[in-house]
Amino acid sequence: MIILARVFEGPNNGLAYALAPIEDRYKVATTKNPYEDAAALVSKGERVVVLYSLSTPTFVEVWQEIAVVARRFPVVAGGPHAMGDPLTLLRLGVKYVVVGDGEAALPAILDREERHSDETPPNVLTVEDGVLRAGRRVFVELTHRTYSKALGVYPPIEIARSCGYRCAFCQTWMHGPVRYRPLENVAQMVKTYVGVGRREIRFIAPVGFLYQSSDGKTPNVEALVALLKAVREAGGLPYLGTFPSETRPETVTRDVLSALRS
């Protein structure tokens, strides 16, 4: 089976996160013309799944393309737009809409496509025989790598998922319980990034200064010091508290600022 990853102009960070858990098991090919490329592969006897990672601006640009591709080939759609508006994607014909942790969803989707299983994959919405079906919710530990060798894309390292705040304008808190990437896993990832020439290490976190917070709202200064130290010891230059690890004003304390300067 070949995974056709729909790439766009820009960093394609969402695709990198999606592909990381499965690209060692499946062949991945990038495409900007998914219908033509999928048709060519199928004509050679290959089985394909077309993968989209969608922000809302991207969805607005390509929704008609998605509808055309989904009429003939199995399409998997994830990303922030998929989580916020899954029903529209299902109406366009998307076979699997990922609405939770993709590290659990995508391997199960591909396994289902290979085995023709009837079980709905976890963290997925799908429509079968006109009936909306939802897979069980599964929350993964943040130990999967954050980069894609197939794409050559090395996004900011996600150090926290979900959020203890429930701000009305944001859907980050919908990702389940707050989880943090273990420090040793961050250090291992940084060594890989530095090894491919990416010394500037940025992070993804809903609130950058709450890494390893015990209550999700109070900074863990010792953990911040350890994080920055581990990055520097691995050869990286850490950028914490800047996009995409912005922080909340109440977490900018004297102790936190001292930790950043240490």
PDB file of N, CA and C in Angstrom, residues 3-7 11-30 51 53 106 144-157 181 189 192-193 196 198:
ATOM      1  N   ILE A   3       1.042   5.406   0.582  1.00  0.00           N
ATOM      2  CA  ILE A   3       0.397   6.573   1.166  1.00  0.00           C
ATOM      3  C   ILE A   3       0.760   7.779   0.317  1.00  0.00           C
ATOM      4  N   LEU A   4      -0.243   8.393  -0.287  1.00  0.00           N
ATOM      5  CA  LEU A   4      -0.025   9.614  -1.061  1.00  0.00           C
ATOM      6  C   LEU A   4      -0.276  10.806  -0.141  1.00  0.00           C
ATOM      7  N   ALA A   5       0.774  11.501   0.217  1.00  0.00           N
ATOM      8  CA  ALA A   5       0.677  12.636   1.136  1.00  0.00           C
ATOM      9  C   ALA A   5       0.540  13.920   0.332  1.00  0.00           C
ATOM     10  N   ARG A   6      -0.588  14.600   0.487  1.00  0.00           N
ATOM     11  CA  ARG A   6      -0.842  15.835  -0.249  1.00  0.00           C
ATOM     12  C   ARG A   6      -0.061  16.972   0.393  1.00  0.00           C
ATOM     13  N   VAL A   7       0.972  17.440  -0.296  1.00  0.00           N
ATOM     14  CA  VAL A   7       1.802  18.522   0.234  1.00  0.00           C
ATOM     15  C   VAL A   7       1.334  19.856  -0.326  1.00  0.00           C
ATOM     16  N   PRO A  11       5.456  24.630   5.318  1.00  0.00           N
ATOM     17  CA  PRO A  11       6.250  23.649   6.060  1.00  0.00           C
ATOM     18  C   PRO A  11       5.692  22.231   6.089  1.00  0.00           C
ATOM     19  N   ASN A  12       4.373  22.032   5.908  1.00  0.00           N
ATOM     20  CA  ASN A  12       3.761  20.698   5.956  1.00  0.00           C
ATOM     21  C   ASN A  12       4.040  19.974   7.274  1.00  0.00           C
ATOM     22  N   ASN A  13       4.020  20.740   8.355  1.00  0.00           N
ATOM     23  CA  ASN A  13       4.304  20.149   9.657  1.00  0.00           C
ATOM     24  C   ASN A  13       3.277  19.105  10.067  1.00  0.00           C
ATOM     25  N   GLY A  14       2.007  19.363   9.767  1.00  0.00           N
ATOM     26  CA  GLY A  14       0.973  18.409  10.141  1.00  0.00           C
ATOM     27  C   GLY A  14       1.173  17.056   9.485  1.00  0.00           C
ATOM     28  N   LEU A  15       1.575  17.052   8.228  1.00  0.00           N
ATOM     29  CA  LEU A  15       1.853  15.793   7.540  1.00  0.00           C
ATOM     30  C   LEU A  15       3.022  15.060   8.179  1.00  0.00           C
ATOM     31  N   ALA A  16       4.034  15.812   8.585  1.00  0.00           N
ATOM     32  CA  ALA A  16       5.193  15.174   9.208  1.00  0.00           C
ATOM     33  C   ALA A  16       4.780  14.440  10.472  1.00  0.00           C
ATOM     34  N   TYR A  17       3.949  15.079  11.293  1.00  0.00           N
ATOM     35  CA  TYR A  17       3.469  14.437  12.520  1.00  0.00           C
ATOM     36  C   TYR A  17       2.635  13.201  12.190  1.00  0.00           C
ATOM     37  N   ALA A  18       1.810  13.287  11.165  1.00  0.00           N
ATOM     38  CA  ALA A  18       0.946  12.168  10.808  1.00  0.00           C
ATOM     39  C   ALA A  18       1.739  10.977  10.296  1.00  0.00           C
ATOM     40  N   LEU A  19       2.746  11.246   9.479  1.00  0.00           N
ATOM     41  CA  LEU A  19       3.491  10.171   8.836  1.00  0.00           C
ATOM     42  C   LEU A  19       4.510   9.513   9.761  1.00  0.00           C
ATOM     43  N   ALA A  20       4.987  10.233  10.751  1.00  0.00           N
ATOM     44  CA  ALA A  20       6.077   9.726  11.590  1.00  0.00           C
ATOM     45  C   ALA A  20       5.826   8.320  12.146  1.00  0.00           C
ATOM     46  N   PRO A  21       4.620   7.996  12.642  1.00  0.00           N
ATOM     47  CA  PRO A  21       4.438   6.664  13.227  1.00  0.00           C
ATOM     48  C   PRO A  21       4.326   5.529  12.203  1.00  0.00           C
ATOM     49  N   ILE A  22       4.109   5.864  10.926  1.00  0.00           N
ATOM     50  CA  ILE A  22       3.809   4.786   9.967  1.00  0.00           C
ATOM     51  C   ILE A  22       4.775   4.713   8.796  1.00  0.00           C
ATOM     52  N   GLU A  23       5.641   5.694   8.623  1.00  0.00           N
ATOM     53  CA  GLU A  23       6.425   5.725   7.385  1.00  0.00           C
ATOM     54  C   GLU A  23       7.508   4.652   7.321  1.00  0.00           C
ATOM     55  N   ASP A  24       7.821   4.017   8.445  1.00  0.00           N
ATOM     56  CA  ASP A  24       8.764   2.903   8.401  1.00  0.00           C
ATOM     57  C   ASP A  24       8.087   1.606   7.958  1.00  0.00           C
ATOM     58  N   ARG A  25       6.758   1.595   7.965  1.00  0.00           N
ATOM     59  CA  ARG A  25       6.012   0.378   7.582  1.00  0.00           C
ATOM     60  C   ARG A  25       5.398   0.467   6.196  1.00  0.00           C
ATOM     61  N   TYR A  26       5.181   1.683   5.697  1.00  0.00           N
ATOM     62  CA  TYR A  26       4.506   1.872   4.417  1.00  0.00           C
ATOM     63  C   TYR A  26       5.327   2.773   3.512  1.00  0.00           C
ATOM     64  N   LYS A  27       5.140   2.588   2.231  1.00  0.00           N
ATOM     65  CA  LYS A  27       5.776   3.469   1.271  1.00  0.00           C
ATOM     66  C   LYS A  27       4.998   4.777   1.211  1.00  0.00           C
ATOM     67  N   VAL A  28       5.718   5.890   1.272  1.00  0.00           N
ATOM     68  CA  VAL A  28       5.095   7.214   1.246  1.00  0.00           C
ATOM     69  C   VAL A  28       5.565   7.951   0.002  1.00  0.00           C
ATOM     70  N   ALA A  29       4.627   8.553  -0.711  1.00  0.00           N
ATOM     71  CA  ALA A  29       4.953   9.397  -1.858  1.00  0.00           C
ATOM     72  C   ALA A  29       4.235  10.722  -1.686  1.00  0.00           C
ATOM     73  N   THR A  30       4.903  11.811  -2.012  1.00  0.00           N
ATOM     74  CA  THR A  30       4.261  13.122  -1.938  1.00  0.00           C
ATOM     75  C   THR A  30       3.589  13.449  -3.260  1.00  0.00           C
ATOM     76  N   LEU A  51      -3.703  11.119   1.827  1.00  0.00           N
ATOM     77  CA  LEU A  51      -3.671  11.719   3.155  1.00  0.00           C
ATOM     78  C   LEU A  51      -3.611  13.234   3.063  1.00  0.00           C
ATOM     79  N   SER A  53      -3.598  16.817   5.598  1.00  0.00           N
ATOM     80  CA  SER A  53      -3.574  17.486   6.895  1.00  0.00           C
ATOM     81  C   SER A  53      -4.060  18.902   6.644  1.00  0.00           C
ATOM     82  N   LEU A 106      -4.073   6.716  12.498  1.00  0.00           N
ATOM     83  CA  LEU A 106      -3.603   6.384  11.153  1.00  0.00           C
ATOM     84  C   LEU A 106      -3.095   4.952  11.017  1.00  0.00           C
ATOM     85  N   HIS A 144       6.187   9.366  20.291  1.00  0.00           N
ATOM     86  CA  HIS A 144       6.438   9.206  18.863  1.00  0.00           C
ATOM     87  C   HIS A 144       7.340  10.337  18.374  1.00  0.00           C
ATOM     88  N   ARG A 145       8.134  10.053  17.373  1.00  0.00           N
ATOM     89  CA  ARG A 145       8.988  11.114  16.842  1.00  0.00           C
ATOM     90  C   ARG A 145       8.127  12.174  16.159  1.00  0.00           C
ATOM     91  N   THR A 146       8.687  13.356  16.044  1.00  0.00           N
ATOM     92  CA  THR A 146       7.924  14.500  15.549  1.00  0.00           C
ATOM     93  C   THR A 146       8.349  14.931  14.152  1.00  0.00           C
ATOM     94  N   TYR A 147       9.152  14.143  13.480  1.00  0.00           N
ATOM     95  CA  TYR A 147       9.657  14.521  12.165  1.00  0.00           C
ATOM     96  C   TYR A 147       9.395  13.396  11.163  1.00  0.00           C
ATOM     97  N   SER A 148       9.418  13.756   9.888  1.00  0.00           N
ATOM     98  CA  SER A 148       9.198  12.778   8.825  1.00  0.00           C
ATOM     99  C   SER A 148      10.434  12.682   7.950  1.00  0.00           C
ATOM    100  N   LYS A 149      11.029  11.498   7.921  1.00  0.00           N
ATOM    101  CA  LYS A 149      12.163  11.275   7.032  1.00  0.00           C
ATOM    102  C   LYS A 149      11.712  11.261   5.583  1.00  0.00           C
ATOM    103  N   ALA A 150      10.502  10.770   5.322  1.00  0.00           N
ATOM    104  CA  ALA A 150       9.997  10.695   3.949  1.00  0.00           C
ATOM    105  C   ALA A 150       9.822  12.080   3.346  1.00  0.00           C
ATOM    106  N   LEU A 151       9.361  13.026   4.173  1.00  0.00           N
ATOM    107  CA  LEU A 151       9.148  14.389   3.691  1.00  0.00           C
ATOM    108  C   LEU A 151      10.392  15.252   3.847  1.00  0.00           C
ATOM    109  N   GLY A 152      11.304  14.841   4.722  1.00  0.00           N
ATOM    110  CA  GLY A 152      12.430  15.705   5.046  1.00  0.00           C
ATOM    111  C   GLY A 152      11.991  16.930   5.819  1.00  0.00           C
ATOM    112  N   VAL A 153      10.955  16.776   6.641  1.00  0.00           N
ATOM    113  CA  VAL A 153      10.371  17.887   7.394  1.00  0.00           C
ATOM    114  C   VAL A 153      10.606  17.656   8.886  1.00  0.00           C
ATOM    115  N   TYR A 154      11.143  18.678   9.548  1.00  0.00           N
ATOM    116  CA  TYR A 154      11.475  18.595  10.966  1.00  0.00           C
ATOM    117  C   TYR A 154      10.775  19.734  11.696  1.00  0.00           C
ATOM    118  N   PRO A 155       9.514  19.520  12.106  1.00  0.00           N
ATOM    119  CA  PRO A 155       8.725  20.592  12.719  1.00  0.00           C
ATOM    120  C   PRO A 155       9.193  20.903  14.141  1.00  0.00           C
ATOM    121  N   PRO A 156       8.646  21.960  14.728  1.00  0.00           N
ATOM    122  CA  PRO A 156       8.853  22.177  16.165  1.00  0.00           C
ATOM    123  C   PRO A 156       8.452  20.933  16.948  1.00  0.00           C
ATOM    124  N   ILE A 157       9.155  20.675  18.028  1.00  0.00           N
ATOM    125  CA  ILE A 157       8.933  19.468  18.822  1.00  0.00           C
ATOM    126  C   ILE A 157       7.767  19.695  19.783  1.00  0.00           C
ATOM    127  N   ARG A 181       5.785  15.511  26.808  1.00  0.00           N
ATOM    128  CA  ARG A 181       6.820  14.647  26.246  1.00  0.00           C
ATOM    129  C   ARG A 181       7.927  14.458  27.284  1.00  0.00           C
ATOM    130  N   MET A 189      15.277  13.579  20.401  1.00  0.00           N
ATOM    131  CA  MET A 189      14.778  14.238  19.207  1.00  0.00           C
ATOM    132  C   MET A 189      15.693  15.391  18.787  1.00  0.00           C
ATOM    133  N   THR A 192      18.677  14.328  16.849  1.00  0.00           N
ATOM    134  CA  THR A 192      18.348  14.043  15.447  1.00  0.00           C
ATOM    135  C   THR A 192      18.256  15.334  14.650  1.00  0.00           C
ATOM    136  N   TYR A 193      17.578  16.334  15.215  1.00  0.00           N
ATOM    137  CA  TYR A 193      17.434  17.614  14.522  1.00  0.00           C
ATOM    138  C   TYR A 193      18.799  18.249  14.267  1.00  0.00           C
ATOM    139  N   VAL A 196      20.837  16.781  11.439  1.00  0.00           N
ATOM    140  CA  VAL A 196      20.482  17.131  10.053  1.00  0.00           C
ATOM    141  C   VAL A 196      20.614  18.634   9.812  1.00  0.00           C
ATOM    142  N   ARG A 198      19.641  21.241  11.887  1.00  0.00           N
ATOM    143  CA  ARG A 198      18.612  22.139  12.427  1.00  0.00           C
ATOM    144  C   ARG A 198      18.884  22.382  13.902  1.00  0.00           C
TER     145      ARG A 198
END
